[in-house]
Amino acid sequence: MISVLLVDDHPIVRAGLRATLAADPGLRVVGEASGGDEAVRLARALRPDVVLMDLQLGPGSDGATATARVRELPDPPRVLILTTYDSDADILRAIEAGAIGYLLKDAEPADLLRGLRAAAAGETVLAPSVATRLVSRERAPGISLTPREAQVLQLVAGGHSNSAIARQLFISEATVKSHLVQVFAKLGVDNRTAATAEGRRRGVIR
């Protein structure tokens, strides 16, 4: 029996996931969390085999941050991401945080169930589009943004100033500017608006 902790900030989504997993007698939902901080607490208390984690959560830790914290627990569970986002920034942050797999919410129920079993067994699980994106990055590393560069660009796209980005990421404004210089150079642009448009066109940010 594989025990699973569901983490998603939408009750309806969690209910749908619980119903999907109930169709497999080898899977058992042992808990639900709506936020990242709650997910970490429940992972510590319930010790599930797999945490099925969304990336965009409510107040507190997001999915990538919660994933990193869960993976730091003693004898940590596997973390399988299930989200709607497939940008480079999201994928790389999740994998860097220690997620064993990355699936999208348009996956077929059978694929999700197979993914959970594979994750519990320690196997990497990737949605086809995610795998393709990662392979493309490996083939063209010169134009690929680092996870931090992609994160900075995502915040720029959200309308944040350099000072606001610095505060949110706990880095200096000078470091933010340095990242943006690298982003502009890699994307072949010379301003924030063009960088945002090009990043979205390439799928680097959502």
One Martini backbone bead per residue (centre of mass of N, CA, C, O) as a GRO file, in nm:
protein
  206
    1MET     BB    1   0.093   0.039   0.025
    2ILE     BB    2   0.045   0.371  -0.086
    3SER     BB    3   0.114   0.675   0.054
    4VAL     BB    4  -0.073   0.994   0.032
    5LEU     BB    5  -0.016   1.345  -0.011
    6LEU     BB    6  -0.223   1.622  -0.057
    7VAL     BB    7  -0.137   1.931  -0.255
    8ASP     BB    8  -0.392   2.185  -0.259
    9ASP     BB    9  -0.585   2.494  -0.276
   10HIS     BB   10  -0.822   2.312  -0.404
   11PRO     BB   11  -1.084   2.128  -0.299
   12ILE     BB   12  -1.183   2.009  -0.570
   13VAL     BB   13  -0.915   1.887  -0.656
   14ARG     BB   14  -0.877   1.703  -0.411
   15ALA     BB   15  -1.135   1.541  -0.455
   16GLY     BB   16  -1.056   1.432  -0.735
   17LEU     BB   17  -0.796   1.290  -0.644
   18ARG     BB   18  -0.917   1.104  -0.435
   19ALA     BB   19  -1.103   0.954  -0.635
   20THR     BB   20  -0.880   0.851  -0.821
   21LEU     BB   21  -0.716   0.691  -0.600
   22ALA     BB   22  -0.957   0.504  -0.507
   23ALA     BB   23  -0.934   0.315  -0.771
   24ASP     BB   24  -0.666   0.225  -0.616
   25PRO     BB   25  -0.578  -0.026  -0.390
   26GLY     BB   26  -0.257   0.073  -0.368
   27LEU     BB   27  -0.385   0.350  -0.270
   28ARG     BB   28  -0.346   0.608   0.000
   29VAL     BB   29  -0.500   0.866   0.159
   30VAL     BB   30  -0.364   1.050   0.453
   31GLY     BB   31  -0.379   1.354   0.332
   32GLU     BB   32  -0.434   1.722   0.347
   33ALA     BB   33  -0.324   2.026   0.172
   34SER     BB   34  -0.327   2.394   0.100
   35GLY     BB   35  -0.021   2.430   0.194
   36GLY     BB   36   0.316   2.431   0.244
   37ASP     BB   37   0.337   2.430   0.556
   38GLU     BB   38   0.130   2.204   0.599
   39ALA     BB   39   0.278   1.990   0.433
   40VAL     BB   40   0.525   1.965   0.615
   41ARG     BB   41   0.379   1.883   0.874
   42LEU     BB   42   0.238   1.626   0.754
   43ALA     BB   43   0.491   1.481   0.654
   44ARG     BB   44   0.610   1.450   0.938
   45ALA     BB   45   0.356   1.303   1.075
   46LEU     BB   46   0.266   1.080   0.835
   47ARG     BB   47   0.474   0.954   0.643
   48PRO     BB   48   0.468   0.940   0.342
   49ASP     BB   49   0.562   0.825   0.032
   50VAL     BB   50   0.386   1.056  -0.117
   51VAL     BB   51   0.389   1.387  -0.258
   52LEU     BB   52   0.126   1.573  -0.402
   53MET     BB   53   0.232   1.871  -0.575
   54ASP     BB   54   0.171   2.188  -0.597
   55LEU     BB   55   0.288   2.511  -0.679
   56GLN     BB   56   0.032   2.689  -0.647
   57LEU     BB   57  -0.032   2.853  -0.353
   58GLY     BB   58  -0.094   2.995  -0.088
   59PRO     BB   59  -0.003   3.115   0.176
   60GLY     BB   60   0.332   3.095   0.182
   61SER     BB   61   0.460   2.830   0.068
   62ASP     BB   62   0.549   2.698  -0.207
   63GLY     BB   63   0.600   2.412  -0.377
   64ALA     BB   64   0.911   2.429  -0.402
   65THR     BB   65   0.973   2.499  -0.108
   66ALA     BB   66   0.824   2.257   0.017
   67THR     BB   67   0.991   2.042  -0.120
   68ALA     BB   68   1.262   2.109   0.012
   69ARG     BB   69   1.159   2.066   0.306
   70VAL     BB   70   1.068   1.772   0.277
   71ARG     BB   71   1.357   1.664   0.181
   72GLU     BB   72   1.482   1.738   0.479
   73LEU     BB   73   1.364   1.513   0.604
   74PRO     BB   74   1.352   1.237   0.762
   75ASP     BB   75   1.295   1.011   0.556
   76PRO     BB   76   1.180   1.114   0.287
   77PRO     BB   77   0.955   1.177   0.068
   78ARG     BB   78   0.828   1.181  -0.221
   79VAL     BB   79   0.799   1.426  -0.494
   80LEU     BB   80   0.507   1.506  -0.688
   81ILE     BB   81   0.427   1.701  -0.945
   82LEU     BB   82   0.103   1.886  -0.985
   83THR     BB   83   0.034   2.095  -1.266
   84THR     BB   84  -0.015   2.375  -1.502
   85TYR     BB   85   0.294   2.429  -1.516
   86ASP     BB   86   0.563   2.453  -1.804
   87SER     BB   87   0.796   2.617  -1.729
   88ASP     BB   88   1.121   2.646  -1.675
   89ALA     BB   89   1.106   2.776  -1.397
   90ASP     BB   90   0.926   2.559  -1.264
   91ILE     BB   91   1.078   2.300  -1.331
   92LEU     BB   92   1.360   2.372  -1.214
   93ARG     BB   93   1.278   2.434  -0.925
   94ALA     BB   94   1.158   2.156  -0.858
   95ILE     BB   95   1.409   1.983  -0.920
   96GLU     BB   96   1.604   2.141  -0.737
   97ALA     BB   97   1.423   2.070  -0.473
   98GLY     BB   98   1.358   1.729  -0.530
   99ALA     BB   99   1.184   1.633  -0.740
  100ILE     BB  100   1.093   1.326  -0.911
  101GLY     BB  101   0.845   1.482  -1.053
  102TYR     BB  102   0.640   1.600  -1.356
  103LEU     BB  103   0.304   1.689  -1.379
  104LEU     BB  104   0.003   1.743  -1.543
  105LYS     BB  105  -0.345   1.815  -1.515
  106ASP     BB  106  -0.397   1.670  -1.814
  107ALA     BB  107  -0.371   1.404  -1.718
  108GLU     BB  108  -0.431   1.091  -1.703
  109PRO     BB  109  -0.529   0.892  -1.454
  110ALA     BB  110  -0.340   0.653  -1.528
  111ASP     BB  111  -0.079   0.826  -1.530
  112LEU     BB  112  -0.093   0.912  -1.236
  113LEU     BB  113  -0.086   0.631  -1.106
  114ARG     BB  114   0.182   0.546  -1.233
  115GLY     BB  115   0.346   0.785  -1.118
  116LEU     BB  116   0.314   0.715  -0.819
  117ARG     BB  117   0.445   0.436  -0.831
  118ALA     BB  118   0.716   0.531  -0.945
  119ALA     BB  119   0.789   0.732  -0.723
  120ALA     BB  120   0.786   0.523  -0.488
  121ALA     BB  121   1.030   0.362  -0.649
  122GLY     BB  122   1.232   0.605  -0.758
  123GLU     BB  123   1.115   0.719  -1.021
  124THR     BB  124   1.114   0.911  -1.289
  125VAL     BB  125   0.859   1.170  -1.364
  126LEU     BB  126   0.743   1.279  -1.694
  127ALA     BB  127   0.607   1.477  -1.891
  128PRO     BB  128   0.644   1.498  -2.220
  129SER     BB  129   0.679   1.812  -2.236
  130VAL     BB  130   0.897   1.825  -2.016
  131ALA     BB  131   1.106   1.642  -2.143
  132THR     BB  132   1.142   1.809  -2.399
  133ARG     BB  133   1.240   2.068  -2.260
  134LEU     BB  134   1.493   1.946  -2.125
  135VAL     BB  135   1.631   1.849  -2.383
  136SER     BB  136   1.651   2.128  -2.517
  137ARG     BB  137   1.839   2.248  -2.304
  138GLU     BB  138   2.077   2.049  -2.349
  139ARG     BB  139   2.115   2.127  -2.661
  140ALA     BB  140   2.086   2.460  -2.560
  141PRO     BB  141   2.265   2.597  -2.312
  142GLY     BB  142   2.342   2.892  -2.410
  143ILE     BB  143   2.009   2.986  -2.397
  144SER     BB  144   1.980   2.913  -2.102
  145LEU     BB  145   1.832   2.957  -1.812
  146THR     BB  146   1.853   2.983  -1.502
  147PRO     BB  147   1.659   2.946  -1.236
  148ARG     BB  148   1.712   3.238  -1.131
  149GLU     BB  149   1.667   3.390  -1.395
  150ALA     BB  150   1.375   3.291  -1.434
  151GLN     BB  151   1.270   3.405  -1.168
  152VAL     BB  152   1.329   3.701  -1.225
  153LEU     BB  153   1.162   3.720  -1.488
  154GLN     BB  154   0.891   3.646  -1.359
  155LEU     BB  155   0.886   3.902  -1.177
  156VAL     BB  156   0.901   4.107  -1.401
  157ALA     BB  157   0.633   4.011  -1.537
  158GLY     BB  158   0.479   4.096  -1.255
  159GLY     BB  159   0.597   4.407  -1.197
  160HIS     BB  160   0.865   4.407  -1.055
  161SER     BB  161   1.108   4.546  -0.900
  162ASN     BB  162   1.427   4.525  -0.809
  163SER     BB  163   1.373   4.567  -0.504
  164ALA     BB  164   1.145   4.356  -0.480
  165ILE     BB  165   1.311   4.114  -0.574
  166ALA     BB  166   1.529   4.129  -0.361
  167ARG     BB  167   1.341   4.082  -0.118
  168GLN     BB  168   1.211   3.809  -0.210
  169LEU     BB  169   1.517   3.665  -0.263
  170PHE     BB  170   1.748   3.766  -0.077
  171ILE     BB  171   1.891   4.000  -0.248
  172SER     BB  172   2.053   4.216  -0.429
  173GLU     BB  173   2.024   4.456  -0.664
  174ALA     BB  174   2.286   4.388  -0.810
  175THR     BB  175   2.208   4.092  -0.862
  176VAL     BB  176   1.962   4.146  -1.028
  177LYS     BB  177   2.107   4.302  -1.253
  178SER     BB  178   2.295   4.072  -1.332
  179HIS     BB  179   2.075   3.878  -1.420
  180LEU     BB  180   1.952   4.065  -1.640
  181VAL     BB  181   2.194   4.079  -1.821
  182GLN     BB  182   2.193   3.776  -1.886
  183VAL     BB  183   1.909   3.763  -1.998
  184PHE     BB  184   1.940   3.964  -2.230
  185ALA     BB  185   2.170   3.815  -2.373
  186LYS     BB  186   2.024   3.534  -2.415
  187LEU     BB  187   1.759   3.677  -2.561
  188GLY     BB  188   1.831   3.938  -2.733
  189VAL     BB  189   1.791   4.196  -2.542
  190ASP     BB  190   1.730   4.553  -2.385
  191ASN     BB  191   1.459   4.489  -2.209
  192ARG     BB  192   1.198   4.401  -2.008
  193THR     BB  193   0.969   4.371  -2.214
  194ALA     BB  194   1.123   4.194  -2.417
  195ALA     BB  195   1.197   3.969  -2.216
  196THR     BB  196   0.910   3.884  -2.149
  197ALA     BB  197   0.819   3.813  -2.437
  198GLU     BB  198   1.049   3.606  -2.498
  199GLY     BB  199   1.003   3.420  -2.255
  200ARG     BB  200   0.715   3.338  -2.341
  201ARG     BB  201   0.778   3.232  -2.626
  202ARG     BB  202   0.988   3.006  -2.503
  203GLY     BB  203   0.879   2.907  -2.207
  204VAL     BB  204   1.032   3.022  -1.951
  205ILE     BB  205   0.763   3.164  -1.889
  206ARG     BB  206   0.416   3.226  -1.793
   0.00000   0.00000   0.00000
